[in-house]
């Protein structure tokens, strides 16, 4: 029995909606104000009462009751008290003379069923001046995302007779603000997220700088979109550089960049990055020689690469004298050590190889042309359109005569203008944290480069952004070794090779015959040591040949 009584008492204490009848889904609305709207009142008025169509809740949909009422121009010590069917507003020291006041009830006031006011309600009264229907309106956006921003304090400051009269409001859920019945003439308007409700612009509060406006002959309307930006006085810093392809890099920063500043204002380059000088033991040295003996790509500077190409052409025409002279010039250039040059050219002379080794041109520096993301999008569109038009049979320039380099200025041409660039509510380009760097030559694989950039400005206009990061393209996979000849020799092991078919020793092409004997000054790149390039002062020797030898058998066996 006591347990049953406790359950009944607990059930009676629970708050529930009254049983019976349909659920109330209609929002409350204002039915009466004291004083009446558009009334002319005496200066010093301190009390205002607003009655609603039904009982309202003491709790609002956001904040307190004090935050649910806007008095513009502002009045000190505004307090809002709840009553059964309305709210009582206390205006502190009272209204000043010669002002038109707007008391706004925001749509956060709700009834007992949590139905909010459908729209904000304005009560307009005057302490002397006439009511002029001037309007300052617009929207508030987040500058970074371009989307509408609600609950932002917007102020318009009018200079009248040496005094500054401030009219203000907050943006609604759609980012829209409206200041009605304001004075005519010039004004300044700005906005900020008043997070601590102190009516002052905080150093860390997102804000839109005050801009000039003017209301001419009344009635007049002024519309503007205000863009909020998080405060930041430090220049952007380079966070990382990502490789897009062999000629394109993407530079990422720790802050959003000002999109109206062209990438042509930035400067930078790629320079070979030295690796730490570490000790090399005997085993690693032997492995380096083995790497040099493989038929992998040759990493040469532009001048030596051209000489190597000429030597290949000489070998193909069986001009061994010309090949020897070119081999000497390559060795003197110092871009190949004696071992690598001998292995390459000896094999070419001995076997008349049709396909030479791949040459990777390594330059000390590579120039970079910078683009903002939207500039790069337009530039790529222009290039693609130019190449497509150049391939058309009726093209004015003829097939293949288009300009593959694209426009001199990013975004020139009709194709570039048709590209969809993301814009905010204000029509400004959405900012990005990255810029694109287009190289004036291919980024060689396996070579570390220091990518630098300077002169970058963030979304606040703070310039001086810079940074350096190291990038390196991965090496291509090694070509599979050709074992066909070795397998053929093993299968024909019982075949007797006539002695007169053996090449005499004095006719074998040697490093000395090619002018490559002795140590050669290497390319001054520490990272190439592991690829078989000699260190200064190192004497190079040839490793044992890896080619299977043919064994001659005596006749009759």
Short mmCIF file of N, CA, C and O in Angstrom, two decimals, residues 77-158:
data_model
loop_
_atom_site.label_atom_id
_atom_site.label_comp_id
_atom_site.label_asym_id
_atom_site.label_seq_id
_atom_site.Cartn_x
_atom_site.Cartn_y
_atom_site.Cartn_z
N UNK A 77 20.80 49.96 -19.85
CA UNK A 77 20.09 49.19 -18.83
C UNK A 77 18.66 48.83 -19.25
O UNK A 77 17.69 49.12 -18.55
N UNK A 78 18.53 48.20 -20.40
CA UNK A 78 17.23 47.70 -20.84
C UNK A 78 16.95 46.38 -20.13
O UNK A 78 17.78 45.47 -20.14
N UNK A 79 15.78 46.27 -19.52
CA UNK A 79 15.38 45.06 -18.82
C UNK A 79 14.01 44.62 -19.33
O UNK A 79 13.13 45.45 -19.55
N UNK A 80 13.84 43.31 -19.48
CA UNK A 80 12.58 42.75 -19.97
C UNK A 80 12.03 41.79 -18.92
O UNK A 80 12.73 40.86 -18.50
N UNK A 81 10.77 42.03 -18.51
CA UNK A 81 10.12 41.18 -17.51
C UNK A 81 8.96 40.43 -18.16
O UNK A 81 8.26 40.96 -19.03
N UNK A 82 8.77 39.21 -17.70
CA UNK A 82 7.71 38.36 -18.24
C UNK A 82 6.43 38.57 -17.46
O UNK A 82 6.43 38.70 -16.24
N UNK A 83 5.30 38.64 -18.17
CA UNK A 83 3.99 38.63 -17.55
C UNK A 83 3.15 37.55 -18.23
O UNK A 83 3.59 36.93 -19.19
N UNK A 84 1.94 37.36 -17.76
CA UNK A 84 1.15 36.23 -18.23
C UNK A 84 0.92 36.28 -19.74
O UNK A 84 1.09 35.28 -20.44
N UNK A 85 0.53 37.42 -20.27
CA UNK A 85 0.21 37.52 -21.69
C UNK A 85 1.09 38.54 -22.43
O UNK A 85 0.72 39.01 -23.51
N UNK A 86 2.23 38.87 -21.87
CA UNK A 86 3.06 39.84 -22.55
C UNK A 86 4.40 40.02 -21.87
O UNK A 86 4.79 39.26 -20.98
N UNK A 87 5.12 41.05 -22.31
CA UNK A 87 6.41 41.39 -21.73
C UNK A 87 6.42 42.88 -21.42
O UNK A 87 5.87 43.70 -22.16
N UNK A 88 7.05 43.24 -20.29
CA UNK A 88 7.20 44.63 -19.88
C UNK A 88 8.65 45.03 -20.07
O UNK A 88 9.56 44.36 -19.58
N UNK A 89 8.89 46.13 -20.80
CA UNK A 89 10.24 46.58 -21.14
C UNK A 89 10.55 47.84 -20.35
O UNK A 89 9.82 48.83 -20.44
N UNK A 90 11.64 47.79 -19.57
CA UNK A 90 12.10 48.95 -18.81
C UNK A 90 13.27 49.58 -19.54
O UNK A 90 14.24 48.88 -19.90
N UNK A 91 13.23 50.90 -19.78
CA UNK A 91 14.21 51.60 -20.61
C UNK A 91 15.23 52.38 -19.80
O UNK A 91 15.81 53.35 -20.30
N UNK A 92 15.49 52.03 -18.58
CA UNK A 92 16.55 52.65 -17.79
C UNK A 92 16.33 54.12 -17.58
O UNK A 92 15.36 54.55 -16.95
N UNK A 93 17.22 54.97 -18.13
CA UNK A 93 17.13 56.42 -17.97
C UNK A 93 16.05 57.05 -18.84
O UNK A 93 15.80 58.24 -18.76
N UNK A 94 15.42 56.27 -19.71
CA UNK A 94 14.34 56.79 -20.54
C UNK A 94 14.81 57.20 -21.92
O UNK A 94 16.01 57.21 -22.24
N UNK A 95 13.85 57.54 -22.79
CA UNK A 95 14.13 57.91 -24.17
C UNK A 95 14.63 59.35 -24.26
O UNK A 95 14.17 60.23 -23.52
N UNK A 96 15.56 59.59 -25.19
CA UNK A 96 16.11 60.92 -25.40
C UNK A 96 15.22 61.72 -26.35
O UNK A 96 14.47 61.15 -27.16
N UNK A 97 15.30 63.04 -26.30
CA UNK A 97 14.48 63.87 -27.20
C UNK A 97 15.01 63.83 -28.64
O UNK A 97 16.17 63.49 -28.88
N UNK A 98 14.13 64.17 -29.58
CA UNK A 98 14.47 64.29 -31.00
C UNK A 98 15.05 63.00 -31.57
O UNK A 98 16.07 62.99 -32.27
N UNK A 99 14.40 61.91 -31.25
CA UNK A 99 14.82 60.60 -31.77
C UNK A 99 13.60 59.84 -32.27
O UNK A 99 12.49 59.99 -31.74
N UNK A 100 13.82 59.01 -33.27
CA UNK A 100 12.83 58.02 -33.69
C UNK A 100 13.36 56.67 -33.23
O UNK A 100 14.46 56.25 -33.63
N UNK A 101 12.60 55.99 -32.36
CA UNK A 101 13.04 54.72 -31.79
C UNK A 101 12.30 53.56 -32.43
O UNK A 101 11.11 53.66 -32.78
N UNK A 102 13.04 52.47 -32.55
CA UNK A 102 12.45 51.21 -33.03
C UNK A 102 12.70 50.14 -31.98
O UNK A 102 13.85 49.82 -31.67
N UNK A 103 11.62 49.60 -31.41
CA UNK A 103 11.72 48.52 -30.43
C UNK A 103 11.32 47.23 -31.15
O UNK A 103 10.17 47.09 -31.59
N UNK A 104 12.27 46.33 -31.30
CA UNK A 104 12.06 45.09 -32.07
C UNK A 104 12.01 43.90 -31.13
O UNK A 104 12.91 43.71 -30.31
N UNK A 105 10.94 43.11 -31.26
CA UNK A 105 10.84 41.83 -30.55
C UNK A 105 11.26 40.74 -31.53
O UNK A 105 10.62 40.53 -32.56
N UNK A 106 12.35 40.07 -31.22
CA UNK A 106 12.90 39.05 -32.12
C UNK A 106 12.05 37.78 -32.08
O UNK A 106 11.41 37.48 -31.05
N UNK A 107 12.06 36.99 -33.15
CA UNK A 107 11.23 35.78 -33.20
C UNK A 107 11.81 34.62 -32.41
O UNK A 107 11.87 33.48 -32.89
N UNK A 108 12.25 34.91 -31.19
CA UNK A 108 12.68 33.85 -30.27
C UNK A 108 11.69 33.72 -29.12
O UNK A 108 11.79 32.78 -28.32
N UNK A 109 10.73 34.66 -29.03
CA UNK A 109 9.67 34.57 -28.03
C UNK A 109 8.69 33.49 -28.47
O UNK A 109 8.28 33.44 -29.64
N UNK A 110 8.29 32.60 -27.56
CA UNK A 110 7.40 31.50 -27.92
C UNK A 110 6.30 31.32 -26.88
O UNK A 110 6.37 31.86 -25.77
N UNK A 111 5.29 30.54 -27.27
CA UNK A 111 4.18 30.29 -26.36
C UNK A 111 4.47 29.04 -25.53
O UNK A 111 5.58 28.49 -25.56
N UNK A 112 3.46 28.57 -24.81
CA UNK A 112 3.64 27.43 -23.92
C UNK A 112 3.84 26.12 -24.68
O UNK A 112 4.23 25.12 -24.09
N UNK A 113 3.56 26.12 -25.99
CA UNK A 113 3.74 24.92 -26.81
C UNK A 113 4.97 25.04 -27.70
O UNK A 113 5.09 24.33 -28.69
N UNK A 114 5.88 25.97 -27.36
CA UNK A 114 7.15 26.17 -28.08
C UNK A 114 6.96 26.64 -29.51
O UNK A 114 7.79 26.38 -30.38
N UNK A 115 5.87 27.35 -29.76
CA UNK A 115 5.67 27.98 -31.07
C UNK A 115 6.25 29.39 -31.03
O UNK A 115 5.80 30.23 -30.25
N UNK A 116 7.24 29.65 -31.88
CA UNK A 116 7.89 30.96 -31.90
C UNK A 116 7.08 31.98 -32.70
O UNK A 116 6.25 31.61 -33.55
N UNK A 117 7.36 33.26 -32.42
CA UNK A 117 6.84 34.31 -33.29
C UNK A 117 7.27 34.02 -34.73
O UNK A 117 8.41 33.62 -34.97
N UNK A 118 6.37 34.22 -35.66
CA UNK A 118 6.71 33.91 -37.05
C UNK A 118 7.72 34.90 -37.60
O UNK A 118 8.65 34.51 -38.33
N UNK A 119 7.59 36.17 -37.28
CA UNK A 119 8.50 37.21 -37.75
C UNK A 119 8.80 38.16 -36.61
O UNK A 119 8.08 38.21 -35.61
N UNK A 120 9.87 38.93 -36.79
CA UNK A 120 10.18 39.97 -35.81
C UNK A 120 9.10 41.05 -35.85
O UNK A 120 8.52 41.35 -36.90
N UNK A 121 8.84 41.64 -34.69
CA UNK A 121 7.83 42.70 -34.59
C UNK A 121 8.52 44.01 -34.24
O UNK A 121 9.33 44.07 -33.32
N UNK A 122 8.20 45.09 -34.99
CA UNK A 122 8.77 46.41 -34.77
C UNK A 122 7.71 47.36 -34.20
O UNK A 122 6.63 47.51 -34.79
N UNK A 123 8.05 47.99 -33.08
CA UNK A 123 7.25 49.08 -32.53
C UNK A 123 8.05 50.36 -32.74
O UNK A 123 9.15 50.51 -32.21
N UNK A 124 7.50 51.29 -33.54
CA UNK A 124 8.21 52.52 -33.89
C UNK A 124 7.50 53.69 -33.20
O UNK A 124 6.29 53.89 -33.37
N UNK A 125 8.26 54.44 -32.41
CA UNK A 125 7.72 55.62 -31.72
C UNK A 125 8.73 56.76 -31.87
O UNK A 125 9.89 56.54 -32.22
N UNK A 126 8.27 57.99 -31.60
CA UNK A 126 9.12 59.16 -31.78
C UNK A 126 9.01 60.07 -30.56
O UNK A 126 7.96 60.15 -29.92
N UNK A 127 10.13 60.74 -30.28
CA UNK A 127 10.13 61.77 -29.24
C UNK A 127 10.21 63.16 -29.86
O UNK A 127 10.64 64.11 -29.20
N UNK A 128 9.80 63.30 -31.12
CA UNK A 128 9.79 64.61 -31.77
C UNK A 128 9.82 64.56 -33.28
O UNK A 128 8.93 65.11 -33.94
N UNK A 129 10.82 63.92 -33.93
CA UNK A 129 10.92 63.96 -35.39
C UNK A 129 9.78 63.22 -36.08
O UNK A 129 9.10 62.37 -35.48
N UNK A 130 9.60 63.54 -37.37
CA UNK A 130 8.61 62.85 -38.18
C UNK A 130 9.13 61.45 -38.54
O UNK A 130 10.33 61.18 -38.53
N UNK A 131 8.19 60.59 -38.90
CA UNK A 131 8.54 59.23 -39.31
C UNK A 131 8.83 59.22 -40.81
O UNK A 131 7.93 59.47 -41.62
N UNK A 132 10.07 58.96 -41.16
CA UNK A 132 10.49 58.89 -42.56
C UNK A 132 10.86 57.44 -42.88
O UNK A 132 11.75 56.88 -42.23
N UNK A 133 10.20 56.82 -43.86
CA UNK A 133 10.43 55.38 -44.12
C UNK A 133 11.73 55.08 -44.86
O UNK A 133 11.73 54.39 -45.89
N UNK A 134 12.84 55.60 -44.36
CA UNK A 134 14.14 55.20 -44.90
C UNK A 134 14.51 53.81 -44.37
O UNK A 134 14.20 53.47 -43.23
N UNK A 135 15.22 53.05 -45.20
CA UNK A 135 15.58 51.68 -44.81
C UNK A 135 17.04 51.42 -45.18
O UNK A 135 17.47 51.72 -46.30
N UNK A 136 17.77 50.88 -44.22
CA UNK A 136 19.10 50.33 -44.48
C UNK A 136 18.99 48.82 -44.26
O UNK A 136 18.70 48.37 -43.15
N UNK A 137 19.19 48.05 -45.32
CA UNK A 137 18.97 46.61 -45.24
C UNK A 137 20.07 45.89 -46.01
O UNK A 137 20.89 46.49 -46.71
N UNK A 138 20.08 44.57 -45.85
CA UNK A 138 21.07 43.77 -46.56
C UNK A 138 21.20 42.39 -45.95
O UNK A 138 20.29 41.89 -45.28
N UNK A 139 22.36 41.77 -46.18
CA UNK A 139 22.63 40.42 -45.67
C UNK A 139 24.03 40.38 -45.08
O UNK A 139 24.89 41.21 -45.40
N UNK A 140 24.23 39.39 -44.22
CA UNK A 140 25.54 39.15 -43.62
C UNK A 140 26.01 37.77 -44.06
O UNK A 140 25.26 36.79 -43.96
N UNK A 141 27.24 37.70 -44.57
CA UNK A 141 27.80 36.43 -45.02
C UNK A 141 29.10 36.12 -44.30
O UNK A 141 29.77 37.02 -43.79
N UNK A 142 29.43 34.85 -44.27
CA UNK A 142 30.75 34.42 -43.82
C UNK A 142 31.69 34.54 -45.02
O UNK A 142 31.47 33.93 -46.06
N UNK A 143 32.74 35.35 -44.88
CA UNK A 143 33.62 35.61 -46.03
C UNK A 143 34.30 34.35 -46.54
O UNK A 143 34.56 34.23 -47.75
N UNK A 144 34.58 33.41 -45.66
CA UNK A 144 35.30 32.20 -46.07
C UNK A 144 34.39 31.23 -46.81
O UNK A 144 34.75 30.68 -47.85
N UNK A 145 33.17 31.03 -46.29
CA UNK A 145 32.26 30.06 -46.90
C UNK A 145 31.29 30.71 -47.89
O UNK A 145 30.74 30.02 -48.75
N UNK A 146 31.04 32.03 -47.74
CA UNK A 146 30.09 32.70 -48.60
C UNK A 146 28.65 32.47 -48.22
O UNK A 146 27.74 32.91 -48.93
N UNK A 147 28.39 31.79 -47.09
CA UNK A 147 27.02 31.49 -46.67
C UNK A 147 26.50 32.55 -45.71
O UNK A 147 27.26 33.24 -45.04
N UNK A 148 25.16 32.63 -45.62
CA UNK A 148 24.50 33.59 -44.74
C UNK A 148 24.83 33.29 -43.28
O UNK A 148 24.94 32.12 -42.88
N UNK A 149 24.97 34.35 -42.48
CA UNK A 149 25.33 34.20 -41.07
C UNK A 149 24.27 34.86 -40.20
O UNK A 149 24.04 36.07 -40.30
N UNK A 150 23.60 34.11 -39.33
CA UNK A 150 22.57 34.69 -38.46
C UNK A 150 23.16 35.25 -37.17
O UNK A 150 24.34 35.05 -36.86
N UNK A 151 22.30 35.96 -36.41
CA UNK A 151 22.62 36.45 -35.07
C UNK A 151 23.90 37.30 -35.07
O UNK A 151 24.78 37.14 -34.22
N UNK A 152 23.99 38.21 -36.02
CA UNK A 152 25.13 39.13 -36.11
C UNK A 152 24.62 40.55 -35.84
O UNK A 152 23.60 40.97 -36.40
N UNK A 153 25.31 41.27 -34.99
CA UNK A 153 24.93 42.65 -34.68
C UNK A 153 25.37 43.56 -35.82
O UNK A 153 26.55 43.59 -36.19
N UNK A 154 24.42 44.33 -36.36
CA UNK A 154 24.69 45.26 -37.46
C UNK A 154 24.41 46.67 -36.95
O UNK A 154 23.34 46.93 -36.40
N UNK A 155 25.37 47.56 -37.15
CA UNK A 155 25.22 48.95 -36.71
C UNK A 155 25.39 49.90 -37.88
O UNK A 155 26.30 49.74 -38.70
N UNK A 156 24.50 50.91 -37.94
CA UNK A 156 24.63 52.02 -38.88
C UNK A 156 24.79 53.29 -38.06
O UNK A 156 23.93 53.60 -37.22
N UNK A 157 25.86 54.03 -38.29
CA UNK A 157 26.19 55.21 -37.49
C UNK A 157 25.98 56.47 -38.33
O UNK A 157 26.66 56.67 -39.34
N UNK A 158 25.03 57.31 -37.88
CA UNK A 158 24.69 58.55 -38.58
C UNK A 158 25.26 59.73 -37.80
O UNK A 158 25.14 59.79 -36.57
#
